Amino acid sequence: MPATFPTDVLSDVFDRVDVRSMMTGGFAVRGPWVARGALSRPFKLIALVAGSARVATDGPGGPDGPVELSGGDVVLLNHRTHLDVRGGRGEGPAVELVPDTGFDSMALAAADPTTDDVLVGGGIQVGSAGQDLLGSALPGLVHVRGSTPAAVRLAALVDQLVVEASSGRLGSAFAIRQNGQLILLEFLRAYLEQAQPPTGWLRLLVDDQLAPALRVMHDEPGRAWDLVGLARVAGMSRTGFAERFRAVAGVPPLAYLARWRMVLAQRALRDPDVRVGALAAELGYGSESAFSTAFKREVGESPVHYRRRLLTRSS
């Protein structure tokens, strides 16, 4: 039975950490080929539209792959440092392709999916809080198989992306950006239905027992929640709730709440008109001093220094 999860919480996370996805490269090639090189972006998406390929990566924690890809498969790379993708049918030397060189619209438009390998790739951009949140929730290489029912909408979005990239129609650049965000969302949905994610907040999303408590923490992050109140919302005993939450999320419930408050704080502090004292009260801290101490412990600098650094960077 397909997993059910509180999509509002997932949307909340996307909004607060400024998730943006950009498609940055694509090619259609006939015959043997290879694309390899260093990766500079923390998160990279690769979608194989047609054909077959093998992908291998390296990075912190050691290598991943090779993983065999079929048409419709999508791969997300999480903080990998090197990529090697190769495919193609027939004899002869492999053509060396350079990743992230921009969409070759003419090649994509003229591609024959019965003979060509068609691949598009892109990067996912998130704020510093989002990098920690997303990076800790996913393995180094995440493979969503396009042949499964969970990936039907994902495959349709990838196909639409190729159409926009190769059409040259008015507004195609905007459509590509919008499709990129939807592709990431559908990718995570399909992943959650195809596999059990590692311990972390993504796994928390698909836990039906904990979902009510998760939702109220996101709906009312400034409320003075305690274990008893959260356990009551979940319809569980205090001990059972605390043990299950830690096992699924990797952190205790109140630690998760404190971390989420800091994500909200980092987003709010980008607005120079937001007063630190008012933000502290909104997030449930008894004083500006208590909030500043918690913020520095989690982020590594005070709210004032954090805001000043952001303003300096943007000026």
Tab-separated table of N, CA and C in Angstrom, residues 116-212:
chain	number	residue	atom	x	y	z
A	116	ASP	N	18.888	6.714	-29.326
A	116	ASP	CA	19.771	7.631	-28.618
A	116	ASP	C	19.628	7.496	-27.106
A	117	ASP	N	20.698	7.838	-26.414
A	117	ASP	CA	20.632	8.065	-24.974
A	117	ASP	C	20.375	9.554	-24.761
A	118	VAL	N	19.361	9.870	-23.983
A	118	VAL	CA	19.005	11.266	-23.710
A	118	VAL	C	19.069	11.473	-22.200
A	119	LEU	N	19.855	12.441	-21.779
A	119	LEU	CA	20.084	12.671	-20.355
A	119	LEU	C	20.040	14.155	-20.066
A	120	VAL	N	19.410	14.528	-18.959
A	120	VAL	CA	19.428	15.903	-18.481
A	120	VAL	C	19.881	15.913	-17.027
A	121	GLY	N	20.496	17.002	-16.617
A	121	GLY	CA	20.982	17.089	-15.250
A	121	GLY	C	20.812	18.484	-14.706
A	122	GLY	N	20.908	18.605	-13.404
A	122	GLY	CA	20.752	19.912	-12.786
A	122	GLY	C	21.198	19.900	-11.351
A	123	GLY	N	21.199	21.076	-10.755
A	123	GLY	CA	21.600	21.216	-9.369
A	123	GLY	C	20.445	21.683	-8.510
A	124	ILE	N	20.497	21.335	-7.250
A	124	ILE	CA	19.509	21.774	-6.268
A	124	ILE	C	20.176	22.800	-5.373
A	125	GLN	N	19.553	23.956	-5.247
A	125	GLN	CA	20.076	25.014	-4.403
A	125	GLN	C	19.209	25.144	-3.158
A	126	VAL	N	19.841	25.181	-2.006
A	126	VAL	CA	19.141	25.409	-0.745
A	126	VAL	C	20.006	26.311	0.122
A	127	GLY	N	19.389	26.928	1.110
A	127	GLY	CA	20.140	27.725	2.063
A	127	GLY	C	20.986	26.844	2.959
A	128	SER	N	21.786	27.476	3.819
A	128	SER	CA	22.688	26.712	4.687
A	128	SER	C	21.930	25.761	5.598
A	129	ALA	N	20.784	26.204	6.113
A	129	ALA	CA	19.980	25.321	6.963
A	129	ALA	C	19.459	24.140	6.159
A	130	GLY	N	19.069	24.392	4.919
A	130	GLY	CA	18.553	23.331	4.071
A	130	GLY	C	19.608	22.326	3.693
A	131	GLN	N	20.860	22.773	3.524
A	131	GLN	CA	21.929	21.835	3.199
A	131	GLN	C	22.081	20.794	4.293
A	132	ASP	N	22.054	21.232	5.543
A	132	ASP	CA	22.162	20.290	6.661
A	132	ASP	C	20.935	19.384	6.723
A	133	LEU	N	19.754	19.974	6.539
A	133	LEU	CA	18.515	19.229	6.658
A	133	LEU	C	18.401	18.162	5.576
A	134	LEU	N	18.623	18.551	4.317
A	134	LEU	CA	18.502	17.623	3.212
A	134	LEU	C	19.681	16.663	3.165
A	135	GLY	N	20.883	17.183	3.425
A	135	GLY	CA	22.073	16.345	3.353
A	135	GLY	C	22.065	15.212	4.361
A	136	SER	N	21.560	15.477	5.557
A	136	SER	CA	21.559	14.446	6.603
A	136	SER	C	20.439	13.436	6.419
A	137	ALA	N	19.460	13.755	5.581
A	137	ALA	CA	18.289	12.882	5.432
A	137	ALA	C	18.430	11.880	4.298
A	138	LEU	N	19.446	12.040	3.444
A	138	LEU	CA	19.565	11.217	2.244
A	138	LEU	C	20.908	10.514	2.181
A	139	PRO	N	20.948	9.314	1.581
A	139	PRO	CA	22.247	8.684	1.321
A	139	PRO	C	22.997	9.427	0.228
A	140	GLY	N	24.225	9.009	-0.048
A	140	GLY	CA	25.051	9.697	-1.032
A	140	GLY	C	24.503	9.617	-2.441
A	141	LEU	N	23.884	8.514	-2.786
A	141	LEU	CA	23.272	8.327	-4.098
A	141	LEU	C	21.871	7.765	-3.896
A	142	VAL	N	20.874	8.461	-4.422
A	142	VAL	CA	19.478	8.034	-4.311
A	142	VAL	C	18.966	7.736	-5.714
A	143	HIS	N	18.477	6.535	-5.921
A	143	HIS	CA	18.044	6.083	-7.245
A	143	HIS	C	16.537	5.832	-7.230
A	144	VAL	N	15.798	6.568	-8.049
A	144	VAL	CA	14.357	6.339	-8.214
A	144	VAL	C	14.146	5.698	-9.586
A	145	ARG	N	13.547	4.537	-9.585
A	145	ARG	CA	13.331	3.782	-10.824
A	145	ARG	C	12.056	4.256	-11.513
A	146	GLY	N	12.194	4.652	-12.762
A	146	GLY	CA	11.059	5.177	-13.512
A	146	GLY	C	10.025	4.143	-13.872
A	147	SER	N	10.357	2.863	-13.727
A	147	SER	CA	9.424	1.796	-14.106
A	147	SER	C	8.373	1.522	-13.041
A	148	THR	N	8.472	2.162	-11.883
A	148	THR	CA	7.537	1.893	-10.790
A	148	THR	C	6.361	2.867	-10.831
A	149	PRO	N	5.203	2.453	-10.325
A	149	PRO	CA	4.022	3.339	-10.327
A	149	PRO	C	4.267	4.660	-9.607
A	150	ALA	N	5.117	4.644	-8.574
A	150	ALA	CA	5.362	5.863	-7.804
A	150	ALA	C	6.046	6.945	-8.631
A	151	ALA	N	6.703	6.549	-9.733
A	151	ALA	CA	7.482	7.509	-10.510
A	151	ALA	C	6.794	7.962	-11.789
A	152	VAL	N	5.514	7.632	-11.957
A	152	VAL	CA	4.816	7.986	-13.195
A	152	VAL	C	4.798	9.500	-13.400
A	153	ARG	N	4.418	10.248	-12.378
A	153	ARG	CA	4.349	11.700	-12.515
A	153	ARG	C	5.749	12.291	-12.670
A	154	LEU	N	6.727	11.717	-11.988
A	154	LEU	CA	8.103	12.184	-12.118
A	154	LEU	C	8.573	12.050	-13.571
A	155	ALA	N	8.304	10.895	-14.182
A	155	ALA	CA	8.709	10.677	-15.572
A	155	ALA	C	8.020	11.675	-16.503
A	156	ALA	N	6.749	11.971	-16.231
A	156	ALA	CA	6.013	12.931	-17.071
A	156	ALA	C	6.627	14.330	-16.962
A	157	LEU	N	7.057	14.708	-15.758
A	157	LEU	CA	7.679	16.021	-15.565
A	157	LEU	C	9.027	16.114	-16.276
A	158	VAL	N	9.793	15.031	-16.240
A	158	VAL	CA	11.076	15.015	-16.942
A	158	VAL	C	10.851	15.147	-18.446
A	159	ASP	N	9.860	14.419	-18.970
A	159	ASP	CA	9.540	14.531	-20.402
A	159	ASP	C	9.140	15.962	-20.763
A	160	GLN	N	8.341	16.592	-19.895
A	160	GLN	CA	7.913	17.962	-20.147
A	160	GLN	C	9.100	18.924	-20.107
A	161	LEU	N	10.042	18.645	-19.226
A	161	LEU	CA	11.244	19.466	-19.154
A	161	LEU	C	12.011	19.430	-20.470
A	162	VAL	N	12.146	18.247	-21.045
A	162	VAL	CA	12.860	18.108	-22.308
A	162	VAL	C	12.121	18.849	-23.416
A	163	VAL	N	10.783	18.747	-23.405
A	163	VAL	CA	9.989	19.467	-24.406
A	163	VAL	C	10.238	20.963	-24.306
A	164	GLU	N	10.214	21.508	-23.089
A	164	GLU	CA	10.443	22.944	-22.903
A	164	GLU	C	11.859	23.333	-23.316
A	165	ALA	N	12.838	22.492	-22.951
A	165	ALA	CA	14.228	22.824	-23.248
A	165	ALA	C	14.509	22.823	-24.740
A	166	SER	N	13.786	22.006	-25.490
A	166	SER	CA	14.069	21.863	-26.909
A	166	SER	C	13.103	22.625	-27.808
A	167	SER	N	12.131	23.339	-27.193
A	167	SER	CA	11.112	23.996	-28.010
A	167	SER	C	11.463	25.433	-28.376
A	168	GLY	N	12.189	26.114	-27.479
A	168	GLY	CA	12.501	27.519	-27.723
A	168	GLY	C	11.291	28.424	-27.635
A	169	ARG	N	10.219	27.982	-26.999
A	169	ARG	CA	9.004	28.791	-26.894
A	169	ARG	C	9.193	29.921	-25.890
A	170	LEU	N	8.359	30.950	-26.028
A	170	LEU	CA	8.380	32.052	-25.068
A	170	LEU	C	8.144	31.512	-23.659
A	171	GLY	N	8.965	31.958	-22.735
A	171	GLY	CA	8.792	31.548	-21.335
A	171	GLY	C	9.379	30.193	-21.018
A	172	SER	N	10.136	29.594	-21.940
A	172	SER	CA	10.649	28.244	-21.695
A	172	SER	C	11.644	28.218	-20.534
A	173	ALA	N	12.445	29.279	-20.371
A	173	ALA	CA	13.402	29.308	-19.261
A	173	ALA	C	12.676	29.288	-17.918
A	174	PHE	N	11.578	30.049	-17.822
A	174	PHE	CA	10.781	30.051	-16.592
A	174	PHE	C	10.158	28.676	-16.359
A	175	ALA	N	9.641	28.073	-17.421
A	175	ALA	CA	9.018	26.756	-17.309
A	175	ALA	C	10.023	25.718	-16.848
A	176	ILE	N	11.261	25.814	-17.332
A	176	ILE	CA	12.304	24.874	-16.918
A	176	ILE	C	12.584	25.012	-15.432
A	177	ARG	N	12.664	26.263	-14.949
A	177	ARG	CA	12.915	26.471	-13.514
A	177	ARG	C	11.779	25.908	-12.672
A	178	GLN	N	10.529	26.167	-13.086
A	178	GLN	CA	9.385	25.674	-12.323
A	178	GLN	C	9.334	24.152	-12.343
A	179	ASN	N	9.594	23.563	-13.508
A	179	ASN	CA	9.586	22.108	-13.615
A	179	ASN	C	10.671	21.495	-12.740
A	180	GLY	N	11.799	22.191	-12.632
A	180	GLY	CA	12.880	21.665	-11.807
A	180	GLY	C	12.464	21.495	-10.363
A	181	GLN	N	11.718	22.458	-9.819
A	181	GLN	CA	11.239	22.337	-8.441
A	181	GLN	C	10.251	21.188	-8.291
A	182	LEU	N	9.343	21.064	-9.255
A	182	LEU	CA	8.359	19.978	-9.193
A	182	LEU	C	9.025	18.621	-9.335
A	183	ILE	N	10.064	18.558	-10.158
A	183	ILE	CA	10.784	17.297	-10.322
A	183	ILE	C	11.404	16.866	-8.994
A	184	LEU	N	12.008	17.799	-8.265
A	184	LEU	CA	12.585	17.455	-6.969
A	184	LEU	C	11.510	16.967	-6.009
A	185	LEU	N	10.353	17.654	-5.984
A	185	LEU	CA	9.269	17.240	-5.108
A	185	LEU	C	8.788	15.835	-5.450
A	186	GLU	N	8.548	15.574	-6.736
A	186	GLU	CA	8.072	14.251	-7.135
A	186	GLU	C	9.145	13.191	-6.923
A	187	PHE	N	10.401	13.583	-7.068
A	187	PHE	CA	11.488	12.648	-6.807
A	187	PHE	C	11.441	12.179	-5.354
A	188	LEU	N	11.301	13.119	-4.423
A	188	LEU	CA	11.256	12.746	-3.009
A	188	LEU	C	10.014	11.922	-2.695
A	189	ARG	N	8.878	12.268	-3.304
A	189	ARG	CA	7.665	11.473	-3.101
A	189	ARG	C	7.874	10.034	-3.563
A	190	ALA	N	8.440	9.883	-4.772
A	190	ALA	CA	8.666	8.541	-5.308
A	190	ALA	C	9.676	7.777	-4.461
A	191	TYR	N	10.708	8.460	-4.011
A	191	TYR	CA	11.714	7.819	-3.173
A	191	TYR	C	11.097	7.295	-1.873
A	192	LEU	N	10.234	8.096	-1.270
A	192	LEU	CA	9.610	7.684	-0.013
A	192	LEU	C	8.674	6.497	-0.201
A	193	GLU	N	8.151	6.314	-1.399
A	193	GLU	CA	7.288	5.166	-1.672
A	193	GLU	C	8.080	3.935	-2.099
A	194	GLN	N	9.272	4.142	-2.653
A	194	GLN	CA	10.063	3.021	-3.159
A	194	GLN	C	10.990	2.421	-2.107
A	195	ALA	N	11.426	3.229	-1.156
A	195	ALA	CA	12.446	2.753	-0.222
A	195	ALA	C	12.234	3.381	1.146
A	196	GLN	N	12.840	2.762	2.162
A	196	GLN	CA	12.820	3.338	3.503
A	196	GLN	C	14.031	4.238	3.644
A	197	PRO	N	13.832	5.529	3.828
A	197	PRO	CA	14.986	6.428	3.944
A	197	PRO	C	15.740	6.177	5.237
A	198	PRO	N	16.986	6.654	5.319
A	198	PRO	CA	17.736	6.537	6.571
A	198	PRO	C	17.032	7.291	7.689
A	199	THR	N	17.447	6.995	8.908
A	199	THR	CA	16.921	7.716	10.055
A	199	THR	C	17.086	9.215	9.841
A	200	GLY	N	15.994	9.962	10.037
A	200	GLY	CA	16.043	11.405	9.831
A	200	GLY	C	14.654	11.951	9.553
A	201	TRP	N	14.581	13.252	9.189
A	201	TRP	CA	13.268	13.892	9.071
A	201	TRP	C	12.464	13.364	7.886
A	202	LEU	N	13.102	12.895	6.805
A	202	LEU	CA	12.333	12.330	5.708
A	202	LEU	C	11.613	11.064	6.135
A	203	ARG	N	12.298	10.252	6.909
A	203	ARG	CA	11.652	9.035	7.426
A	203	ARG	C	10.525	9.398	8.375
A	204	LEU	N	10.694	10.492	9.082
A	204	LEU	CA	9.657	10.975	9.986
A	204	LEU	C	8.375	11.311	9.227
A	205	LEU	N	8.517	11.817	7.995
A	205	LEU	CA	7.350	12.211	7.214
A	205	LEU	C	6.404	11.053	6.919
A	206	VAL	N	6.932	9.847	6.813
A	206	VAL	CA	6.099	8.711	6.402
A	206	VAL	C	5.689	7.839	7.582
A	207	ASP	N	5.906	8.319	8.786
A	207	ASP	CA	5.495	7.569	9.973
A	207	ASP	C	4.114	8.055	10.407
A	208	ASP	N	3.106	7.247	10.141
A	208	ASP	CA	1.725	7.653	10.413
A	208	ASP	C	1.469	7.920	11.896
A	209	GLN	N	2.116	7.169	12.779
A	209	GLN	CA	1.889	7.363	14.203
A	209	GLN	C	2.403	8.715	14.685
A	210	LEU	N	3.532	9.131	14.155
A	210	LEU	CA	4.155	10.370	14.613
A	210	LEU	C	3.663	11.600	13.852
A	211	ALA	N	2.969	11.385	12.724
A	211	ALA	CA	2.547	12.497	11.868
A	211	ALA	C	1.759	13.581	12.608
A	212	PRO	N	0.793	13.242	13.472
A	212	PRO	CA	0.045	14.317	14.150
A	212	PRO	C	0.942	15.222	14.999
